[in-house]
Short mmCIF file of C-alpha atoms in Angstrom, two decimals:
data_model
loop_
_atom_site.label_atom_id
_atom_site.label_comp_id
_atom_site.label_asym_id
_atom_site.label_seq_id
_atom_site.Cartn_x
_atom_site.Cartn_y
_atom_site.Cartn_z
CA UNK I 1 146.80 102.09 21.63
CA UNK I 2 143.10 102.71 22.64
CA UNK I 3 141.25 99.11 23.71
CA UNK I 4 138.02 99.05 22.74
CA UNK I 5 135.18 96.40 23.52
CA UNK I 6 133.73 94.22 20.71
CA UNK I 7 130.04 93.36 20.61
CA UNK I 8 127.95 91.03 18.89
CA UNK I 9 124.30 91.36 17.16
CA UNK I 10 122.93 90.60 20.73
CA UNK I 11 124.71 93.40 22.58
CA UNK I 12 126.70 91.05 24.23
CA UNK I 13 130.94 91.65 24.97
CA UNK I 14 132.88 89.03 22.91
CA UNK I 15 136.11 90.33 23.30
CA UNK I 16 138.28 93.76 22.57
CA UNK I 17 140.11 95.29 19.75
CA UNK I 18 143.20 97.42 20.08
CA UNK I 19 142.60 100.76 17.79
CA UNK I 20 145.65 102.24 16.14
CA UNK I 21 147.24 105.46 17.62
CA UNK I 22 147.64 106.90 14.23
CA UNK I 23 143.53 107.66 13.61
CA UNK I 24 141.74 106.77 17.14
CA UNK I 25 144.62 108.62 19.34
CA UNK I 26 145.36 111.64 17.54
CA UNK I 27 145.66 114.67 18.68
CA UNK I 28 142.55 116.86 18.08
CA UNK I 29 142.30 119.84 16.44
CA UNK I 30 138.70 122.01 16.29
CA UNK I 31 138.96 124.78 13.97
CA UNK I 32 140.33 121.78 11.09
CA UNK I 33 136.51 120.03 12.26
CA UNK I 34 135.27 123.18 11.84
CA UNK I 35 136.22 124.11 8.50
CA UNK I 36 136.06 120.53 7.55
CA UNK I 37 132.29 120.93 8.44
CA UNK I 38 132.05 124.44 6.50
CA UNK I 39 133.87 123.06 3.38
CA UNK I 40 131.32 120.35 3.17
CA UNK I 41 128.70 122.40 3.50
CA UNK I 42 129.70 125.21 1.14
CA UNK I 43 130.33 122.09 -1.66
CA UNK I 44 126.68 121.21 -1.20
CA UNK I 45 125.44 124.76 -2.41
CA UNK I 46 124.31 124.43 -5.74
CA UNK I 47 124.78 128.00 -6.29
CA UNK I 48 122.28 129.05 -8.66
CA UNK I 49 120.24 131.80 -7.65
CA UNK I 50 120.33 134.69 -9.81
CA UNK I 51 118.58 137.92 -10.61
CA UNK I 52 118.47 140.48 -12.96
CA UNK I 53 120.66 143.90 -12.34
CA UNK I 54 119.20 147.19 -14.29
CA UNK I 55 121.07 146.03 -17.17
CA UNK I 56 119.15 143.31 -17.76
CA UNK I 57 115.86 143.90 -16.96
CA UNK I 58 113.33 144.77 -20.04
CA UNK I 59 112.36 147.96 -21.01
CA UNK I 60 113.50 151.63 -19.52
CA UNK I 61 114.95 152.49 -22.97
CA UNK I 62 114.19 155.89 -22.70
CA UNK I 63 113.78 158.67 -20.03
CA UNK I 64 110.18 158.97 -18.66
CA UNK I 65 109.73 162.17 -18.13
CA UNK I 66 111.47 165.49 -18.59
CA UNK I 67 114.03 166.52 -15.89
CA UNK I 68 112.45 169.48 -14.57
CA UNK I 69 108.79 171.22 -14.25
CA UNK I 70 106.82 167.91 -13.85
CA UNK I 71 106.29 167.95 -10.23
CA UNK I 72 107.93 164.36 -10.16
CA UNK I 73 111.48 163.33 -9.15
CA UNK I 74 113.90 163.19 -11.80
CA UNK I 75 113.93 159.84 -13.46
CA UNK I 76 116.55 158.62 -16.00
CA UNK I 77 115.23 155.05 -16.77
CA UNK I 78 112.24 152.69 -15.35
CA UNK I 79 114.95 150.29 -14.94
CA UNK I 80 116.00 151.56 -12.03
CA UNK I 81 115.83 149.61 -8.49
CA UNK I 82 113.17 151.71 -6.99
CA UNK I 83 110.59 151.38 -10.42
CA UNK I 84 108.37 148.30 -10.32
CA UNK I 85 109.76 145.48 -12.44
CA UNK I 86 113.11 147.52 -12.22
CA UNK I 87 116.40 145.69 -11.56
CA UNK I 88 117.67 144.31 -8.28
CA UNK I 89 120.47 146.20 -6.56
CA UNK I 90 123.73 144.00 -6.22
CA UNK I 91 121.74 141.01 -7.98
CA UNK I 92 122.84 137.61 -6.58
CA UNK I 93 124.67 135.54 -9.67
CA UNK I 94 125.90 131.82 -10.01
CA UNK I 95 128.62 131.32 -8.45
CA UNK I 96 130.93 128.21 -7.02
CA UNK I 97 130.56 128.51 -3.23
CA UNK I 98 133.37 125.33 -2.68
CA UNK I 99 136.92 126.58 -1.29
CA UNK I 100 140.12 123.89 -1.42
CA UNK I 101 141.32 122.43 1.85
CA UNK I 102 144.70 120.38 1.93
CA UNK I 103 144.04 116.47 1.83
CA UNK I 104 146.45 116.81 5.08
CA UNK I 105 144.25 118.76 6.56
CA UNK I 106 141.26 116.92 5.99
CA UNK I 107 142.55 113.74 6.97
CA UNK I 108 143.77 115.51 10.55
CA UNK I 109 139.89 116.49 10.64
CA UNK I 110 138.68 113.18 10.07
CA UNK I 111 140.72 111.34 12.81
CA UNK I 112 140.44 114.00 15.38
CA UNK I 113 136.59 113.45 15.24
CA UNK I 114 137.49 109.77 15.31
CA UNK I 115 139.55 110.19 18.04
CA UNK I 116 136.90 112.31 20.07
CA UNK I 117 134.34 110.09 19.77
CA UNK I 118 136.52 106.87 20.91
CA UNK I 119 137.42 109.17 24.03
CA UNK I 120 133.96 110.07 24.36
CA UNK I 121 132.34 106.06 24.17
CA UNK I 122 130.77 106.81 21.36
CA UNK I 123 132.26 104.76 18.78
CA UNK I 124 131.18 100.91 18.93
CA UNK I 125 132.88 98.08 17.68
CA UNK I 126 131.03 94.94 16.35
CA UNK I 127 132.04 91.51 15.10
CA UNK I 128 129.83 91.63 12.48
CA UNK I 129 126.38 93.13 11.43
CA UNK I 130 124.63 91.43 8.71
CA UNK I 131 120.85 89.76 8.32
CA UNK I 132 119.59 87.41 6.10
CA UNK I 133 117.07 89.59 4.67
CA UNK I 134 116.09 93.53 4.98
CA UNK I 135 114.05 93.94 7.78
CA UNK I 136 113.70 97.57 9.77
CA UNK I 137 112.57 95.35 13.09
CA UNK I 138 115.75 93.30 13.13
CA UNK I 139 117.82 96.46 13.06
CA UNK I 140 115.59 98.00 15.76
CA UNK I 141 116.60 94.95 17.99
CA UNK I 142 120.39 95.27 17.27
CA UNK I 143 120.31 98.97 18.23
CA UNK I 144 118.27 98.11 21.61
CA UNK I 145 120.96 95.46 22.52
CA UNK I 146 123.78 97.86 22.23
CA UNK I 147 120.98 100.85 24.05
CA UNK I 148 121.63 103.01 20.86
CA UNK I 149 119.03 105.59 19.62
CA UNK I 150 121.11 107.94 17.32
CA UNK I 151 124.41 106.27 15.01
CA UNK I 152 126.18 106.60 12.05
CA UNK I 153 127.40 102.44 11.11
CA UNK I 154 130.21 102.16 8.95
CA UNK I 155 130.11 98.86 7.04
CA UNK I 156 131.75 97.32 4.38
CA UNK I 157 130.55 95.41 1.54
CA UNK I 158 127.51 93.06 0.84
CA UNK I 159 125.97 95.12 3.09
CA UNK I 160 122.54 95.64 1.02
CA UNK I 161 120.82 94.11 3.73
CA UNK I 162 122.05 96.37 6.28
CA UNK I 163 121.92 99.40 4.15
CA UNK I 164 118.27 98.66 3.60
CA UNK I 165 117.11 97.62 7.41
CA UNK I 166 118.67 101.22 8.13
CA UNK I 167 117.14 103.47 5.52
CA UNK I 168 113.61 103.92 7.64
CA UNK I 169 115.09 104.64 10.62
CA UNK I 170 115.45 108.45 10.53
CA UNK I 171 117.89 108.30 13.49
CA UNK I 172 119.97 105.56 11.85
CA UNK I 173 122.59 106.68 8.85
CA UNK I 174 125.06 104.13 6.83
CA UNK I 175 128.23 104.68 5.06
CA UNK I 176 131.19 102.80 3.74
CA UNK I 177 134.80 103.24 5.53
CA UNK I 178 136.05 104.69 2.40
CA UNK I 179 133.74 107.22 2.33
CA UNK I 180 133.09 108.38 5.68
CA UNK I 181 133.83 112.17 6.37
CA UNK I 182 133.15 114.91 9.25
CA UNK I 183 129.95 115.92 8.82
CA UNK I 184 127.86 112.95 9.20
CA UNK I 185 130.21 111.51 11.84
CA UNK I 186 129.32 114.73 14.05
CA UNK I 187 125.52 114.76 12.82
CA UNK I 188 125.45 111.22 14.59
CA UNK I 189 126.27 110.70 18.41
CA UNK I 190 127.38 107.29 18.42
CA UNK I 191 129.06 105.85 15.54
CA UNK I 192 129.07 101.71 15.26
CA UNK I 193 131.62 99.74 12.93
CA UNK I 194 132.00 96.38 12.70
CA UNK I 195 136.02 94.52 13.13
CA UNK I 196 136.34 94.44 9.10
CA UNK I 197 135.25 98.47 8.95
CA UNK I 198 137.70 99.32 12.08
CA UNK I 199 140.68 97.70 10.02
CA UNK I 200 139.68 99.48 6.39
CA UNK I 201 139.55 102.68 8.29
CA UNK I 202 143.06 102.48 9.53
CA UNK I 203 144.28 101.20 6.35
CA UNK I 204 142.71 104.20 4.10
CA UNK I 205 143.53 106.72 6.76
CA UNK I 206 146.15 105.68 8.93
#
C-alpha cells in the first residue's frame, strides 16, 4: 500500500495514511485515460448545429433558364450549392456525438489517473478542510501552506463553505468523491482530499 502524508489547514505534517492498492496502486493504462477524456468530451457536445441541404432551402421550383443558347451554364434549380441562398453541400444535422464505454473500463481510467498522480506527489491528503464562514482569503492561505497554485479538492459533505471560498479562484476546482471523473482530475495538477474523501473514494471505487 502507498503511504501518504496527512496535512492540516496550516500545511503542517500530522501524520500518514496508508492508500489502498486497489485505486492508488493500479496499474495504469493511457489509451483507457484517453478515451475516458474523449468520451467526456464528446457527451458535452450539444450537437445542434444544422443547415439546410437543397431540399430544404426555399424557392428553385423551377428551371431558370433554358438549357441551351443563353450564353449561361446550364442550370436546373437556384437551389443548388453554388446559387446564393442555395443549399449547403453535406449540411451538418443534429446528431448525438456520446459513444458507450464499459463501467469497467471507466473505473480502470479513473484509478490509473489516481494512481499517477499519487506516484507523481500530486495528490494531497488533509485531515480536514472546513471554515466557519466563506471567505476566498482563508482558502488562499490554506493553498499557500500546502505551496499549491493549481488543484482539484475532493470533499465531502457540509462543505458549502468550502465550495464557496473556492468558486473565485479560477485555479481552484471542487468536487464530491462520488462524482469525481478523468477530466477534471487531469485539468488540475495537484489534487487535495481530505481523510473522510480518501476513504469514500476507495469505498465507491475500490
Amino acid at each position: 500500500m502507498a503511504k501518504v502524508s496527512v496535512y492540516n489547514m496550516e500545511g503542517n505534517e500530522v501524520g500518514t495514511i496508508e492508500l489502498s492498492d486497489a485505486v492508488f496502486g493500479v496499474e495504469i493504462k493511457e489509451n483507457l485515460v484517453h478515451q475516458a477524456v474523449i468520451k467526456q468530451l464528446a457527451d458535452s457536445r450539444q450537437g445542434t448545429q444544422k443547415a439546410k441541404t437543397r431540399g430544404e432551402v426555399s424557392g428553385g421550383g423551377r428551371k431558370p433558364w433554358r438549357q441551351k443558347g443563353t450564353g449561361h451554364a446550364r442550370q436546373g434549380s437556384t437551389r443548388a450549392p453554388q446559387w446564393t441562398g442555395g443549399g449547403t453541400v453535406f449540411a451538418p444535422v443534429p446528431r448525438d456525438y456520446s459513444f458507450k464505454m464499459n463501467r469497467k473500463e471507466r473505473q480502470a481510467a479513473l484509478k490509473s489517473v489516481l494512481t499517477d498522480k499519487v506516484q507523481n506527489n500530486k495528490f494531497l491528503v488533509m485531515d480536514e478542510l472546513k471554515f466557519d464562514e466563506p471567505k476566498t482569503k482563508s482558502m488562499k492561505k490554506v493553498l499557500e501552506a500546502l505551496k499549491v497554485e493549481d488543484a482539484l479538492l475532493i470533499i465531502g459533505k457540509d462543505s458549502d463553505h468550502v465550495v464557496k471560498s473556492a468558486r473565485n479562484l479560477e485555479e481552484i476546482g471542487t468536487t464530491a468523491p462520488e462524482c469525481i471523473n478523468v477530466f477534471d482530475m487531469l485539468k488540475y495538477d495537484t489534487i487535495i482530499a481530505t481523510k473522510s474523501s480518501v476513504a469514500s473514494i476507495e469505498e465507491v471505487y475500490a
